[in-house]
Each structure stands twice: as C-alpha cells, then as structure tokens.
Coordinates of C-alpha atoms and ligand atoms in Angstrom, one line a residue:
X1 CA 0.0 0.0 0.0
X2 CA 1.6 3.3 -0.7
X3 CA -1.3 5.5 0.5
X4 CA -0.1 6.8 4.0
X5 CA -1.5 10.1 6.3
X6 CA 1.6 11.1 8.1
X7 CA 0.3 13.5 11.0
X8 CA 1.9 16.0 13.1
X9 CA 4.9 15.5 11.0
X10 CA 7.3 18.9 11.3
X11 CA 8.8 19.4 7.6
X12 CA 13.0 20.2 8.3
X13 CA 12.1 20.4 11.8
X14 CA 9.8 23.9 11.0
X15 CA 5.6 24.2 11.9
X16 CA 3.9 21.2 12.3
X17 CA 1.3 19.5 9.2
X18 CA -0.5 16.4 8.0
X19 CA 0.7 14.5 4.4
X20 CA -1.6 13.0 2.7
X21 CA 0.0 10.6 0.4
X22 CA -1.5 8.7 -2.4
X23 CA 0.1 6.3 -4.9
X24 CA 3.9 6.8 -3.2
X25 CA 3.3 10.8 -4.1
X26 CA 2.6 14.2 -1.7
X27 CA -1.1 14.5 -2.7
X28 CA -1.7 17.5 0.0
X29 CA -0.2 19.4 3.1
X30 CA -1.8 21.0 5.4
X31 CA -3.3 21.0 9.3
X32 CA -5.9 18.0 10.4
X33 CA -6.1 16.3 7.2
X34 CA -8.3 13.0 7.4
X35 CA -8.7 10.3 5.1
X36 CA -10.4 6.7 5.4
X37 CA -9.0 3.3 4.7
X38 CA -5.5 4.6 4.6
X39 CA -2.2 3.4 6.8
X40 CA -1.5 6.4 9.3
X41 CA 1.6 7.5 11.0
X42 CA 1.5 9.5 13.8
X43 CA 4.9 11.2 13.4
X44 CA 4.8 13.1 17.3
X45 CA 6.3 16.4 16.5
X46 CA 9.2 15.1 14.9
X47 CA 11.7 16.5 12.6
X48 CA 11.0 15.1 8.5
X49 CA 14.0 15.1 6.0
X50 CA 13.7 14.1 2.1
X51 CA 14.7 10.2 2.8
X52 CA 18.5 10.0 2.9
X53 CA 21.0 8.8 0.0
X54 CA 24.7 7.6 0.2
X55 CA 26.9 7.7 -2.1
X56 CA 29.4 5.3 -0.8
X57 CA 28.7 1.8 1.1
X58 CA 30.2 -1.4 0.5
X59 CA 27.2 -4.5 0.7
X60 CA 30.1 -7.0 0.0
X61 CA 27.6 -8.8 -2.1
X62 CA 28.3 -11.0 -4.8
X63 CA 31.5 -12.8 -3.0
X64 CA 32.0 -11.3 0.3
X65 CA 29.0 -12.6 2.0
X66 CA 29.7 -13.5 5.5
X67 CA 30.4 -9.7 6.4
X68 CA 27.1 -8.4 4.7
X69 CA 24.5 -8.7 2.0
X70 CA 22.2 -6.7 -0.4
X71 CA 19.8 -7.8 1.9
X72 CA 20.9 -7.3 5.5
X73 CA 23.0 -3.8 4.2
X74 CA 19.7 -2.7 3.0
X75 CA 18.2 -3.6 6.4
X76 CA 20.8 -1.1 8.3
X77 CA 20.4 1.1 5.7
X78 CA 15.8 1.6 6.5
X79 CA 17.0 1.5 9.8
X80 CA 19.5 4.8 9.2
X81 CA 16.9 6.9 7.1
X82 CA 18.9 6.2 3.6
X83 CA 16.1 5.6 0.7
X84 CA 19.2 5.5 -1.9
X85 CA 22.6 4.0 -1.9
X86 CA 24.9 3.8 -3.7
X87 CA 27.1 0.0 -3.9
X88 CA 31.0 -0.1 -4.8
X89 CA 32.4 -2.3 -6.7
X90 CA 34.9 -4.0 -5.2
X91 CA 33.5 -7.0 -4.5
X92 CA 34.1 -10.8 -6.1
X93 CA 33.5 -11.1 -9.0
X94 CA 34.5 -7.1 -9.4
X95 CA 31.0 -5.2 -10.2
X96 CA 32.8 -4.5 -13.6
X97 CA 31.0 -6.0 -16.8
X98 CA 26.9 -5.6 -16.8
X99 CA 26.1 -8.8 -15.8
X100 CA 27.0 -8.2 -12.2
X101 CA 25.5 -4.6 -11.9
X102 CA 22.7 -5.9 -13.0
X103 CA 22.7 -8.4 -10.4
X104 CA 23.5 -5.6 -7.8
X105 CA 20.3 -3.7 -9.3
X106 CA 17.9 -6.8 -9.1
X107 CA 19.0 -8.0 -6.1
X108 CA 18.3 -4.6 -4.4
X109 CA 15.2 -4.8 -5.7
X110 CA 14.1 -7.9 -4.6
X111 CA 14.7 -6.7 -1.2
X112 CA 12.5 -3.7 -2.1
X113 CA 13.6 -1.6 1.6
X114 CA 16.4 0.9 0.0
X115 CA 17.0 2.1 -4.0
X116 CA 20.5 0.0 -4.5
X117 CA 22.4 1.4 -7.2
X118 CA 25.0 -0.4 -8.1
X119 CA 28.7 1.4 -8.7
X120 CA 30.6 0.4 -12.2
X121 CA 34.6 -0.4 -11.7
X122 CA 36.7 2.3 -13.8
X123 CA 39.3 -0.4 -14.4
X124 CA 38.8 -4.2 -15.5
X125 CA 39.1 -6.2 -11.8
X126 CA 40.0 -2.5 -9.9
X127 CA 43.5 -3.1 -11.8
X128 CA 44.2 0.3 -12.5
X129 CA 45.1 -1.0 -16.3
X130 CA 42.2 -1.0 -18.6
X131 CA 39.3 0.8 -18.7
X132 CA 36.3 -1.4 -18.0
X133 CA 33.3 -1.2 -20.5
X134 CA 31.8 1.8 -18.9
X135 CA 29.0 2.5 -21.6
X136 CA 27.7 -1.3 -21.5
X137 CA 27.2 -0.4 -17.7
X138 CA 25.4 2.6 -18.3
X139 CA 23.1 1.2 -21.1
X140 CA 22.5 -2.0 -19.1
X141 CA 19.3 -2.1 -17.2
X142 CA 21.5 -1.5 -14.1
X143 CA 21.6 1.8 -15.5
X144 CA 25.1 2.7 -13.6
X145 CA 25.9 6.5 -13.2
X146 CA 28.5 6.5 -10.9
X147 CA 32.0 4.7 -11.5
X148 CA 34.8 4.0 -9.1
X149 CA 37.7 1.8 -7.9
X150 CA 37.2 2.7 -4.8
X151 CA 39.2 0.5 -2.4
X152 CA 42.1 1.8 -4.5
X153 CA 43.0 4.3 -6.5
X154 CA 42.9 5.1 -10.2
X155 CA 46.9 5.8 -10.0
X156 CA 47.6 6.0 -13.8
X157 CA 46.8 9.5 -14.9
X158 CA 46.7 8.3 -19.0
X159 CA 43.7 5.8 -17.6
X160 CA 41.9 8.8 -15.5
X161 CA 42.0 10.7 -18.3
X162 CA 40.6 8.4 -20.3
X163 CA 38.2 7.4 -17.8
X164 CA 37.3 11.0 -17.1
X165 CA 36.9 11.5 -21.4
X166 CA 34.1 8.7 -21.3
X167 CA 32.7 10.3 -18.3
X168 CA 31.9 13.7 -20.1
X169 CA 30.4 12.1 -23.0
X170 CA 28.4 9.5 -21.0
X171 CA 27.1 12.4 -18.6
X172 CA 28.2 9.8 -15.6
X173 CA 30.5 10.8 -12.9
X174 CA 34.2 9.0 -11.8
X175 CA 34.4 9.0 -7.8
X176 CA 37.8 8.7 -7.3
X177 CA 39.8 7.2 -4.1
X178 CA 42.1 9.5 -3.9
X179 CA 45.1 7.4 -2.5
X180 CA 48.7 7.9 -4.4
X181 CA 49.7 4.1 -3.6
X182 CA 53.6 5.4 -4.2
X183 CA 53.5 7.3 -1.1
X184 CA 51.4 5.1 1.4
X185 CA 53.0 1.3 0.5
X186 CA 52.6 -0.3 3.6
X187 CA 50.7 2.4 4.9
X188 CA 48.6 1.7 8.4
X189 CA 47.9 5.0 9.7
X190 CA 47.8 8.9 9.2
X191 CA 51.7 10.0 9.2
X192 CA 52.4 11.5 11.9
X193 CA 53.4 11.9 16.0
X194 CA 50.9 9.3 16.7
X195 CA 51.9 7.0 13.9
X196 CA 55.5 7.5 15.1
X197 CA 54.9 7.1 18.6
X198 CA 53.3 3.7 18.0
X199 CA 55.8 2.4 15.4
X200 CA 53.2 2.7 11.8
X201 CA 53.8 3.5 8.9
X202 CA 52.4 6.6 8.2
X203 CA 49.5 7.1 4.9
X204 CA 51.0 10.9 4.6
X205 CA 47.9 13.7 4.0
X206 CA 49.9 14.7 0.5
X207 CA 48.9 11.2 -0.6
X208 CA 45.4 12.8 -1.1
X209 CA 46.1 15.8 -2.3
X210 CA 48.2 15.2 -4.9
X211 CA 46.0 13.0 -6.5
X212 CA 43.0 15.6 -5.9
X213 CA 45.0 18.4 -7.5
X214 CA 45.9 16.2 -10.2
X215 CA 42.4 14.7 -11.1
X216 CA 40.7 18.6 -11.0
X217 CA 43.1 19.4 -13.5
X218 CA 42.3 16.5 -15.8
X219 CA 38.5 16.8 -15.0
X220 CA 38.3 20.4 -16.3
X221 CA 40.2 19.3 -19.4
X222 CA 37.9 16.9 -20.0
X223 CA 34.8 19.0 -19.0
X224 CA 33.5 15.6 -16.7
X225 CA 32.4 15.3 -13.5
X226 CA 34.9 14.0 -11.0
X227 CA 33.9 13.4 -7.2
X228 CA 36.3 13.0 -4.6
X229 CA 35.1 10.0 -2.2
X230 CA 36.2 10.0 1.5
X231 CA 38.1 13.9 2.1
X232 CA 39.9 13.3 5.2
X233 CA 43.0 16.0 5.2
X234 CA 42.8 19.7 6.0
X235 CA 45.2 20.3 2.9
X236 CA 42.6 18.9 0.4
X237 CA 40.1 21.7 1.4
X238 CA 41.9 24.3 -0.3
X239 CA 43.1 22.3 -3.6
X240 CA 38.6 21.9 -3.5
X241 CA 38.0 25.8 -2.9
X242 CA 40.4 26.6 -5.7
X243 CA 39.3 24.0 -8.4
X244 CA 35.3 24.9 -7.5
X245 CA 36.0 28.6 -7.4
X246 CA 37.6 28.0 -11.2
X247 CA 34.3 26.4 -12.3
X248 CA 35.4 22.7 -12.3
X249 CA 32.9 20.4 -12.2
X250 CA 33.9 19.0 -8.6
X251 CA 32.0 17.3 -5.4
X252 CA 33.5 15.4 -2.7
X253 CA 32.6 13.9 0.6
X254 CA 33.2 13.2 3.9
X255 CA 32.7 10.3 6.3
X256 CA 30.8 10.9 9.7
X257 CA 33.5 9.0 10.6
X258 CA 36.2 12.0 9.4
X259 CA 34.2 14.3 10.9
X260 CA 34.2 12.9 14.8
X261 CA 37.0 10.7 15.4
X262 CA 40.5 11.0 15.4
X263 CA 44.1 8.8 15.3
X264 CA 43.8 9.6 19.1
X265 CA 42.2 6.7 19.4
X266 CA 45.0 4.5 17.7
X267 CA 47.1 4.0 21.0
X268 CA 44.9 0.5 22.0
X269 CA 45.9 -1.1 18.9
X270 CA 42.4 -1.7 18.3
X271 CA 41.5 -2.6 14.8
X272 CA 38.2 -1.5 14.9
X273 CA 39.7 1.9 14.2
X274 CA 41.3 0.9 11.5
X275 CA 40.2 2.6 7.9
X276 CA 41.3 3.8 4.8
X277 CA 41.8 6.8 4.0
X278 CA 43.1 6.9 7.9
X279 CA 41.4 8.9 10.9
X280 CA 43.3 12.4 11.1
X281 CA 44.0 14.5 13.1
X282 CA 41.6 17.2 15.8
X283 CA 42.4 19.6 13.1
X284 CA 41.2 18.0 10.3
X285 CA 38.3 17.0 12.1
X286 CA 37.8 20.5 12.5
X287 CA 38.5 21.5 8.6
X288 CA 36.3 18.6 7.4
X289 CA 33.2 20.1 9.5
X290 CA 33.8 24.0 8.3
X291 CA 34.2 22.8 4.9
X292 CA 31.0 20.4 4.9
X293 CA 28.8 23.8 6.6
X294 CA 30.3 26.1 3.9
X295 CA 29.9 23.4 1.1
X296 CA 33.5 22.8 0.0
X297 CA 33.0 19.8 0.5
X298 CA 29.0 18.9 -0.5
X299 CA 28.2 15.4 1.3
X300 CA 28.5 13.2 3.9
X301 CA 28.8 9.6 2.5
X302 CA 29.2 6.7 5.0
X303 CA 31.9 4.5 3.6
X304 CA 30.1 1.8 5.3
X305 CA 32.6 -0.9 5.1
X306 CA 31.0 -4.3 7.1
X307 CA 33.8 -6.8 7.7
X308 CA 33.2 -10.0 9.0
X309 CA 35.1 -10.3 12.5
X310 CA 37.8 -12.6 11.0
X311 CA 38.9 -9.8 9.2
X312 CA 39.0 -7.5 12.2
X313 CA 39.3 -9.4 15.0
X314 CA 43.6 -9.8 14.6
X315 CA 46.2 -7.9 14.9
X316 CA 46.6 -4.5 13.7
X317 CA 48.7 -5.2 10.4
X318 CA 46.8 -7.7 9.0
X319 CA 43.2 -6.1 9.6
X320 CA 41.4 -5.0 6.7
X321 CA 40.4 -1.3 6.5
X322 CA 37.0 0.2 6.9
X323 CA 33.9 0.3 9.7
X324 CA 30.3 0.5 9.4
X325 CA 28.4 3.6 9.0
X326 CA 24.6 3.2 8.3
X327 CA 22.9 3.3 11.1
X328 CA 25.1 5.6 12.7
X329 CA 25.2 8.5 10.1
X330 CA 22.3 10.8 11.1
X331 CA 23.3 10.8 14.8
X332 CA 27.0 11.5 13.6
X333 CA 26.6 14.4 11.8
X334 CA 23.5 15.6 14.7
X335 CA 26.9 15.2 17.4
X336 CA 29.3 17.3 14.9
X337 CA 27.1 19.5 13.0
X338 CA 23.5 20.1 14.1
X339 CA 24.8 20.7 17.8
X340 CA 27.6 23.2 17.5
X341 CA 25.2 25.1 15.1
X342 CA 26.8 24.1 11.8
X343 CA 24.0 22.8 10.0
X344 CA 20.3 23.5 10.3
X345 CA 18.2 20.8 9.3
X346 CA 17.6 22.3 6.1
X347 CA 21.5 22.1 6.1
X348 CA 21.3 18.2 7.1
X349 CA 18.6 17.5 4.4
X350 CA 21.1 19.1 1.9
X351 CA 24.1 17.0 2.4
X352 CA 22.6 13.5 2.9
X353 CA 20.1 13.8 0.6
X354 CA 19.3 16.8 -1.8
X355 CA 23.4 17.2 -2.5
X356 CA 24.0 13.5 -2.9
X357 CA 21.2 12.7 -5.0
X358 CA 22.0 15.4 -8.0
X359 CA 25.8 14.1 -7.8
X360 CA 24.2 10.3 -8.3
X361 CA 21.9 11.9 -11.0
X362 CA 18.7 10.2 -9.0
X363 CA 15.7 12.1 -10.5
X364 CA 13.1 11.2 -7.6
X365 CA 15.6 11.1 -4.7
X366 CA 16.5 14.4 -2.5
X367 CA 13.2 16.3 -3.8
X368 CA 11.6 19.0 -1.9
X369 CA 8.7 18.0 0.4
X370 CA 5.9 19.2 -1.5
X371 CA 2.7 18.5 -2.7
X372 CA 3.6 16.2 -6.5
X373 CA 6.6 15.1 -4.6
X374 CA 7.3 11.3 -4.2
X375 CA 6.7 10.5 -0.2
X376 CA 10.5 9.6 0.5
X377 CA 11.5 10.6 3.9
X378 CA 13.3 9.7 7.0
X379 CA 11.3 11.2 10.2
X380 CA 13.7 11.8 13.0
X381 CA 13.3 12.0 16.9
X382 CA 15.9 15.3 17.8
X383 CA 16.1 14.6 21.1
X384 CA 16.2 10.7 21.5
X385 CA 20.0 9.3 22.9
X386 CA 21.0 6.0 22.3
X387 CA 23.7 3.7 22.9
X388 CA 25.6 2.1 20.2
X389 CA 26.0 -1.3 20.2
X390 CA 27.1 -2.9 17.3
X391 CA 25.9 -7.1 17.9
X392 CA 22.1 -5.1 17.6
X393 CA 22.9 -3.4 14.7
X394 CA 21.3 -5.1 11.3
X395 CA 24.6 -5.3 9.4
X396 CA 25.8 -8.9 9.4
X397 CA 29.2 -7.5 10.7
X398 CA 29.5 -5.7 14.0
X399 CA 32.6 -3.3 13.1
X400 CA 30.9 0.0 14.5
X401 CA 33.6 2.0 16.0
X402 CA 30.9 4.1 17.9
X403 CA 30.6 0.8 20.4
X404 CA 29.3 2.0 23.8
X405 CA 28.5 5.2 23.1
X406 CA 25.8 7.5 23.5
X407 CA 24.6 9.5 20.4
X408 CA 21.6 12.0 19.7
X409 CA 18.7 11.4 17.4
X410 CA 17.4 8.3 15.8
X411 CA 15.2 7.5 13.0
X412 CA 11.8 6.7 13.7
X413 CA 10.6 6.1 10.4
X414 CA 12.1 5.5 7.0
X415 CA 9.5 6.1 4.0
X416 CA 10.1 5.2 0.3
X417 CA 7.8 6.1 -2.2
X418 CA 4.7 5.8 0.1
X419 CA 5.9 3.0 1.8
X420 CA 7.4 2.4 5.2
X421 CA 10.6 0.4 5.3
X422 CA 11.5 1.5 8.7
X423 CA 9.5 2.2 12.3
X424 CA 10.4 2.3 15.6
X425 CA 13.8 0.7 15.2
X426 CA 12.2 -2.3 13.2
X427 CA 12.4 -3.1 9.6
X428 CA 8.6 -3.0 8.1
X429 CA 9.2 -6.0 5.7
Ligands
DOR1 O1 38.3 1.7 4.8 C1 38.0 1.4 3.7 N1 37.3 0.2 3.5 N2 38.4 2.1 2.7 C2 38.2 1.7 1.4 O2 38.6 2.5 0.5 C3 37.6 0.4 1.1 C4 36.7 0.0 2.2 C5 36.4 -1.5 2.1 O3 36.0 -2.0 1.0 O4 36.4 -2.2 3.1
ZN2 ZN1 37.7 4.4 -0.5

C-alpha cells in the first residue's frame, strides 16, 4: 500500500502538518487532514527530511557474504533513514561487466527496503590498467551512473583521463579514491606523532592531495564530473575551494567517521579503528566540518565498510580497512554538526540527501517535500540518545567503532515512495 497520512509531522524540523499521500506521491499538506482506509503514521512532532542517500557503502555482495549482504545492508540502511545508496564495486567477482551490476540492481530490488544502485569499476578487476566497459554499464538495465575503484585508486593519470573523457560524453560521474599508492605502500595510519609514537607506517595527507589536485586538472580538461570520495585531510580543502571557485565540475565527501573521530584513538591497537583513507588529526576534524557547513565539500557519504570479524578481530597489520556507518550516520553528523550550530536541518537534508542525489543523478531522490513530490522521507526524533552497540545493529558485521557510546537522534521512520521500510527501530518488511 503506498497511501499513508503522516500526521503531526514537522517538515525540516519547522511548523507542524498532516501529508496525505496517495500512490507513493505528496497528494496535499496542510493542518488535520483526514482520510479513510489509509495506513496512518503518527509522526509526534518530529523533525521530517527528504529520505537519505549515500553515495558510498560497500554491501560485500556477490563474493564477500559472511560480512554483509544486499539484503541485510539494505536492512541497516531503513534502519538509518537512507532511501538510496549507492554500492561499490569492489567485490568478487568485481561489479565491472553488466552482468553483475545488473545483479547488484535486481537484487536490491528484490529486497525492495532501500534504492540500490550499483557502482561500475573504472578499471577491468579494480587493476588500474584497462578501462572497463563503462558505456555497456550505463546502457544496461542497471543503469550505472556512478563509477569507481574505490578500495584503490585510479593511480595512472593516461587511464583517469581516459576514464574522465568517457565520463563527459556518457554524462556519468568518476568518484575517485584518492590514495597515491607510491607514497602510502605499507601504509597503516595517518603520518604523523601518533603514527610515530606507535611504530606505523604513516599514509601521509599529500597522498590525497596530490592526487585531488591532479584529477581537478584532468576533470576540467575533460569537461566531466569528478567526485572526490572520503576527504579526510585539511590540505585537500583548499586544492577543492580553488578547483570549484575555477568552475570545475567538482564534489566530494566526507565520512561521519572523518568528521568525529581521530588517530587519538589508535594508542589501544584496536582494529576497529582501523580505515582507509586513515582517521586524522583534531584539526582535520575540524577543517572537514567548516568545509561540509560552507559546502566545500558537498556530502556526507558513510563508507560503510561491514567486515566479518575474522577480518578485524587480529592484529593491527593484518586487519582490513573500513567500519560501518549506516545506522550511525544521522546521529554523527546531529553530534558534529546540528549541535555546535553548523547545520540547520535544512542544512542536514542538503548533504545527505538533496546534494547527494544530484551528484548520483537520482531524478526522484532528495526532492523537496511538497505536494507532486514522491513520499520519500526519513522522520527523526531530535532529542532521543542512544547507545551504540554494534551485535544489535542489522549489518551482518559488527565493526561500528561508535561501540558504547551514547549518540543524539534516531530514526523513527524511513519512508520510500509511500511505503514504510522502517519504524520504531524495526524493519517494516
Ligand atoms: O576503509 C575502507 N574500506 N576504505 C576503502 O577504501 C575500502 C573499504 C572497504 O572496502 O572495506
Ligand atoms: Zn575508498
């Protein structure tokens, strides 16, 4: 059924109204609407954002199934508010030809909870050496319009210019990892006194930036969209100002993850903390949230990265990189940016939804909520705190490097096209 009223329901946390929707769509707004025979949701006051849409998670799924699946991925992400994501590539087989995009695509649909969009590999099996058949992705009915190596970078400038070339004339857009693998071989953590102190090699910050300035140069050759996944260094803020203010056609993000914690917490050895690009420093903490508020950098993407505790339970060399993210996202970005005053929620509805959904070229994702607009939303209680704990959390891994702490705001209620995917913590299958 995708006919829902929605009552008491406070649109980017201003005055409160009803929604009336019919058919998945806004059919009217306004102050104690009734309607017979249809689901209701009383939404009690609380704050409701265009459902959310990430641009970066990792669902492990074809090949890397004991850490998570299309399914239980698209469980955490109801759960978190996302109506969109967006799936990378690097998993086994490589999402590279159309045949396993379109698998992605299907998949996510059969689960029917979250819009999957699956992520085409740049490179043939993320080798950095060929270019991988980019328009069969995009005319395949996976309909790809995002590509990436993500997991590593596309290191060969001849091959990101080429990629970038298809890019403009496909109207897609290359997210690059921007990782120079010449500087951070052997890399485990962000270079410097930390690093150091605990005998790591250090990923230095001009890894990044290098490979930023490079690819905004070859992007405005090209006249293609190029988006910088996971910013994590103060110094790529500035190569960003300078390549937008030139009119390059430039977005990046940032993880809630590089926006809260630091490589202060590195001293336990614990691999949980463990993630590539690395956690920085206070100060780029600091750079990361002034550049999300100003819009240098344009949105917060989770880099959910579920690894199965095999993987992460070991020592710290031999762990593999990344944490989750989905169902911690919102309250993330509430901690570091709706409470020091950063971001309104106008502000939060701009980078994890409205922002992220034009750079993913998603048509009916990140719209206005407005009468003739499709009923996408994630309804969230302000004020609730809750305790992380990552054996409740839907993903079938439990790498959340939030464990035991208390965070503001949760999602009561995730709504896609009409439909409820999410309420009260559940998933509305
Ligand atoms: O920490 C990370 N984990 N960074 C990446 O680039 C890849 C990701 C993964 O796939 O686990
Ligand atoms: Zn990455």
């Amino acid at each position: 059924m995708t006919d829902l009223l929605i009552t008491n329901a406070k649109p980017y946390g201003e005055e409160a109204v009803d929604l009336l929707v019919r058919d998945g769509v806004v059919a009217e707004i306004g102050t104690g609407l009734t309607a017979e025979g249809v689901e209701t949701l009383d939404a009690g006051g609380h704050v409701l954002l265009p459902g959310l849409v990430d641009l970066h998670v990792h669902l492990r799924e074809p090949g890397g199934e004991e850490s998570e699946t299309i399914e239980t991925g698209s469980h955490a992400a109801a759960l978190g508010g996302f109506t969109a994501v967006f799936a990378m590539p690097n998993t086994d087989p490589v999402a590279d030809t159309a045949v396993v995009v379109e698998h992605v695509r299907r998949r996510g649909e059969e689960v029917g909870l979250v819009d999957v969009h699956p992520v085409g590999a740049v490179t043939t099996g993320l080798r950095g050496e060929k270019l991988a058949e980019l328009g069969t992705m995009v005319a395949s009915a996976a309909q790809v319009r995002m590509f990436s190596d993500d997991g590593r970078c596309v290191n060969d400038p001849l091959i990101m210019r080429r990629a970038l070339e298809y890019a403009g004339a496909l109207d897609v857009v290359i997210a690059q990892h921007a990782e120079d693998h010449r500087l951070t071989g052997g890399a485990q953590a962000h270079e410097g006194a930390i690093a150091s102190r605990l005998g790591l090699a250090g990923w230095p910050a001009t890894a990044e930036e290098t490979v930023i300035a490079r690819d905004v140069a070859l992007a405005r050759e090209a006249g293609a969209a190029l988006h910088v996944c996971h910013v994590s260094s103060l110094h790529s803020i500035a190569v960003l100002r300078a390549a937008k203010a030139q009119g390059v056609r430039v977005s990046a993000e940032v993880t809630p993850h590089h926006l809260l914690l630091t490589d202060g917490r590195l001293t336990g050895y614990d691999p949980v903390n463990k993630v590539n690009p690395p956690l920085r420093t206070g100060a780029d903490t600091q750079a990361m949230r002034e550049a999300l508020a100003e819009g240098v950098i344009d949105v917060v993407a989770t880099d959910h990265a579920p690894h199965a505790s095999q993987y992460k339970d070991t020592e710290w060399a031999a762990a593999k990189p990344g944490m989750l993210g989905l169902q911690t996202a919102l309250s993330v970005v509430i901690h570091t940016m709706v409470e020091p005053g950063l971001l309104d929620w106008h502000g939060v509805a701009r980078v994890m939804s409205e922002r992220p959904a034009e750079i993913g070229n998603l048509p009916d994702q990140g719209r206005p909520i407005a009468v003739g607009e499709p009923a996408t939303f994630a309804l969230v209680d302000p004020d609730a705190q809750w305790t992380v704990r990552g054996a409740a959390l839907a993903s079938r891994a439990a790498n959340t490097p939030y464990e035991g702490m208390r965070l503001p705001g949760a999602v009561v209620a995730t709504v896609l096209r009409g439909r409820m995917t999410a309420r009260d913590g559940k998933v509305v299958a």
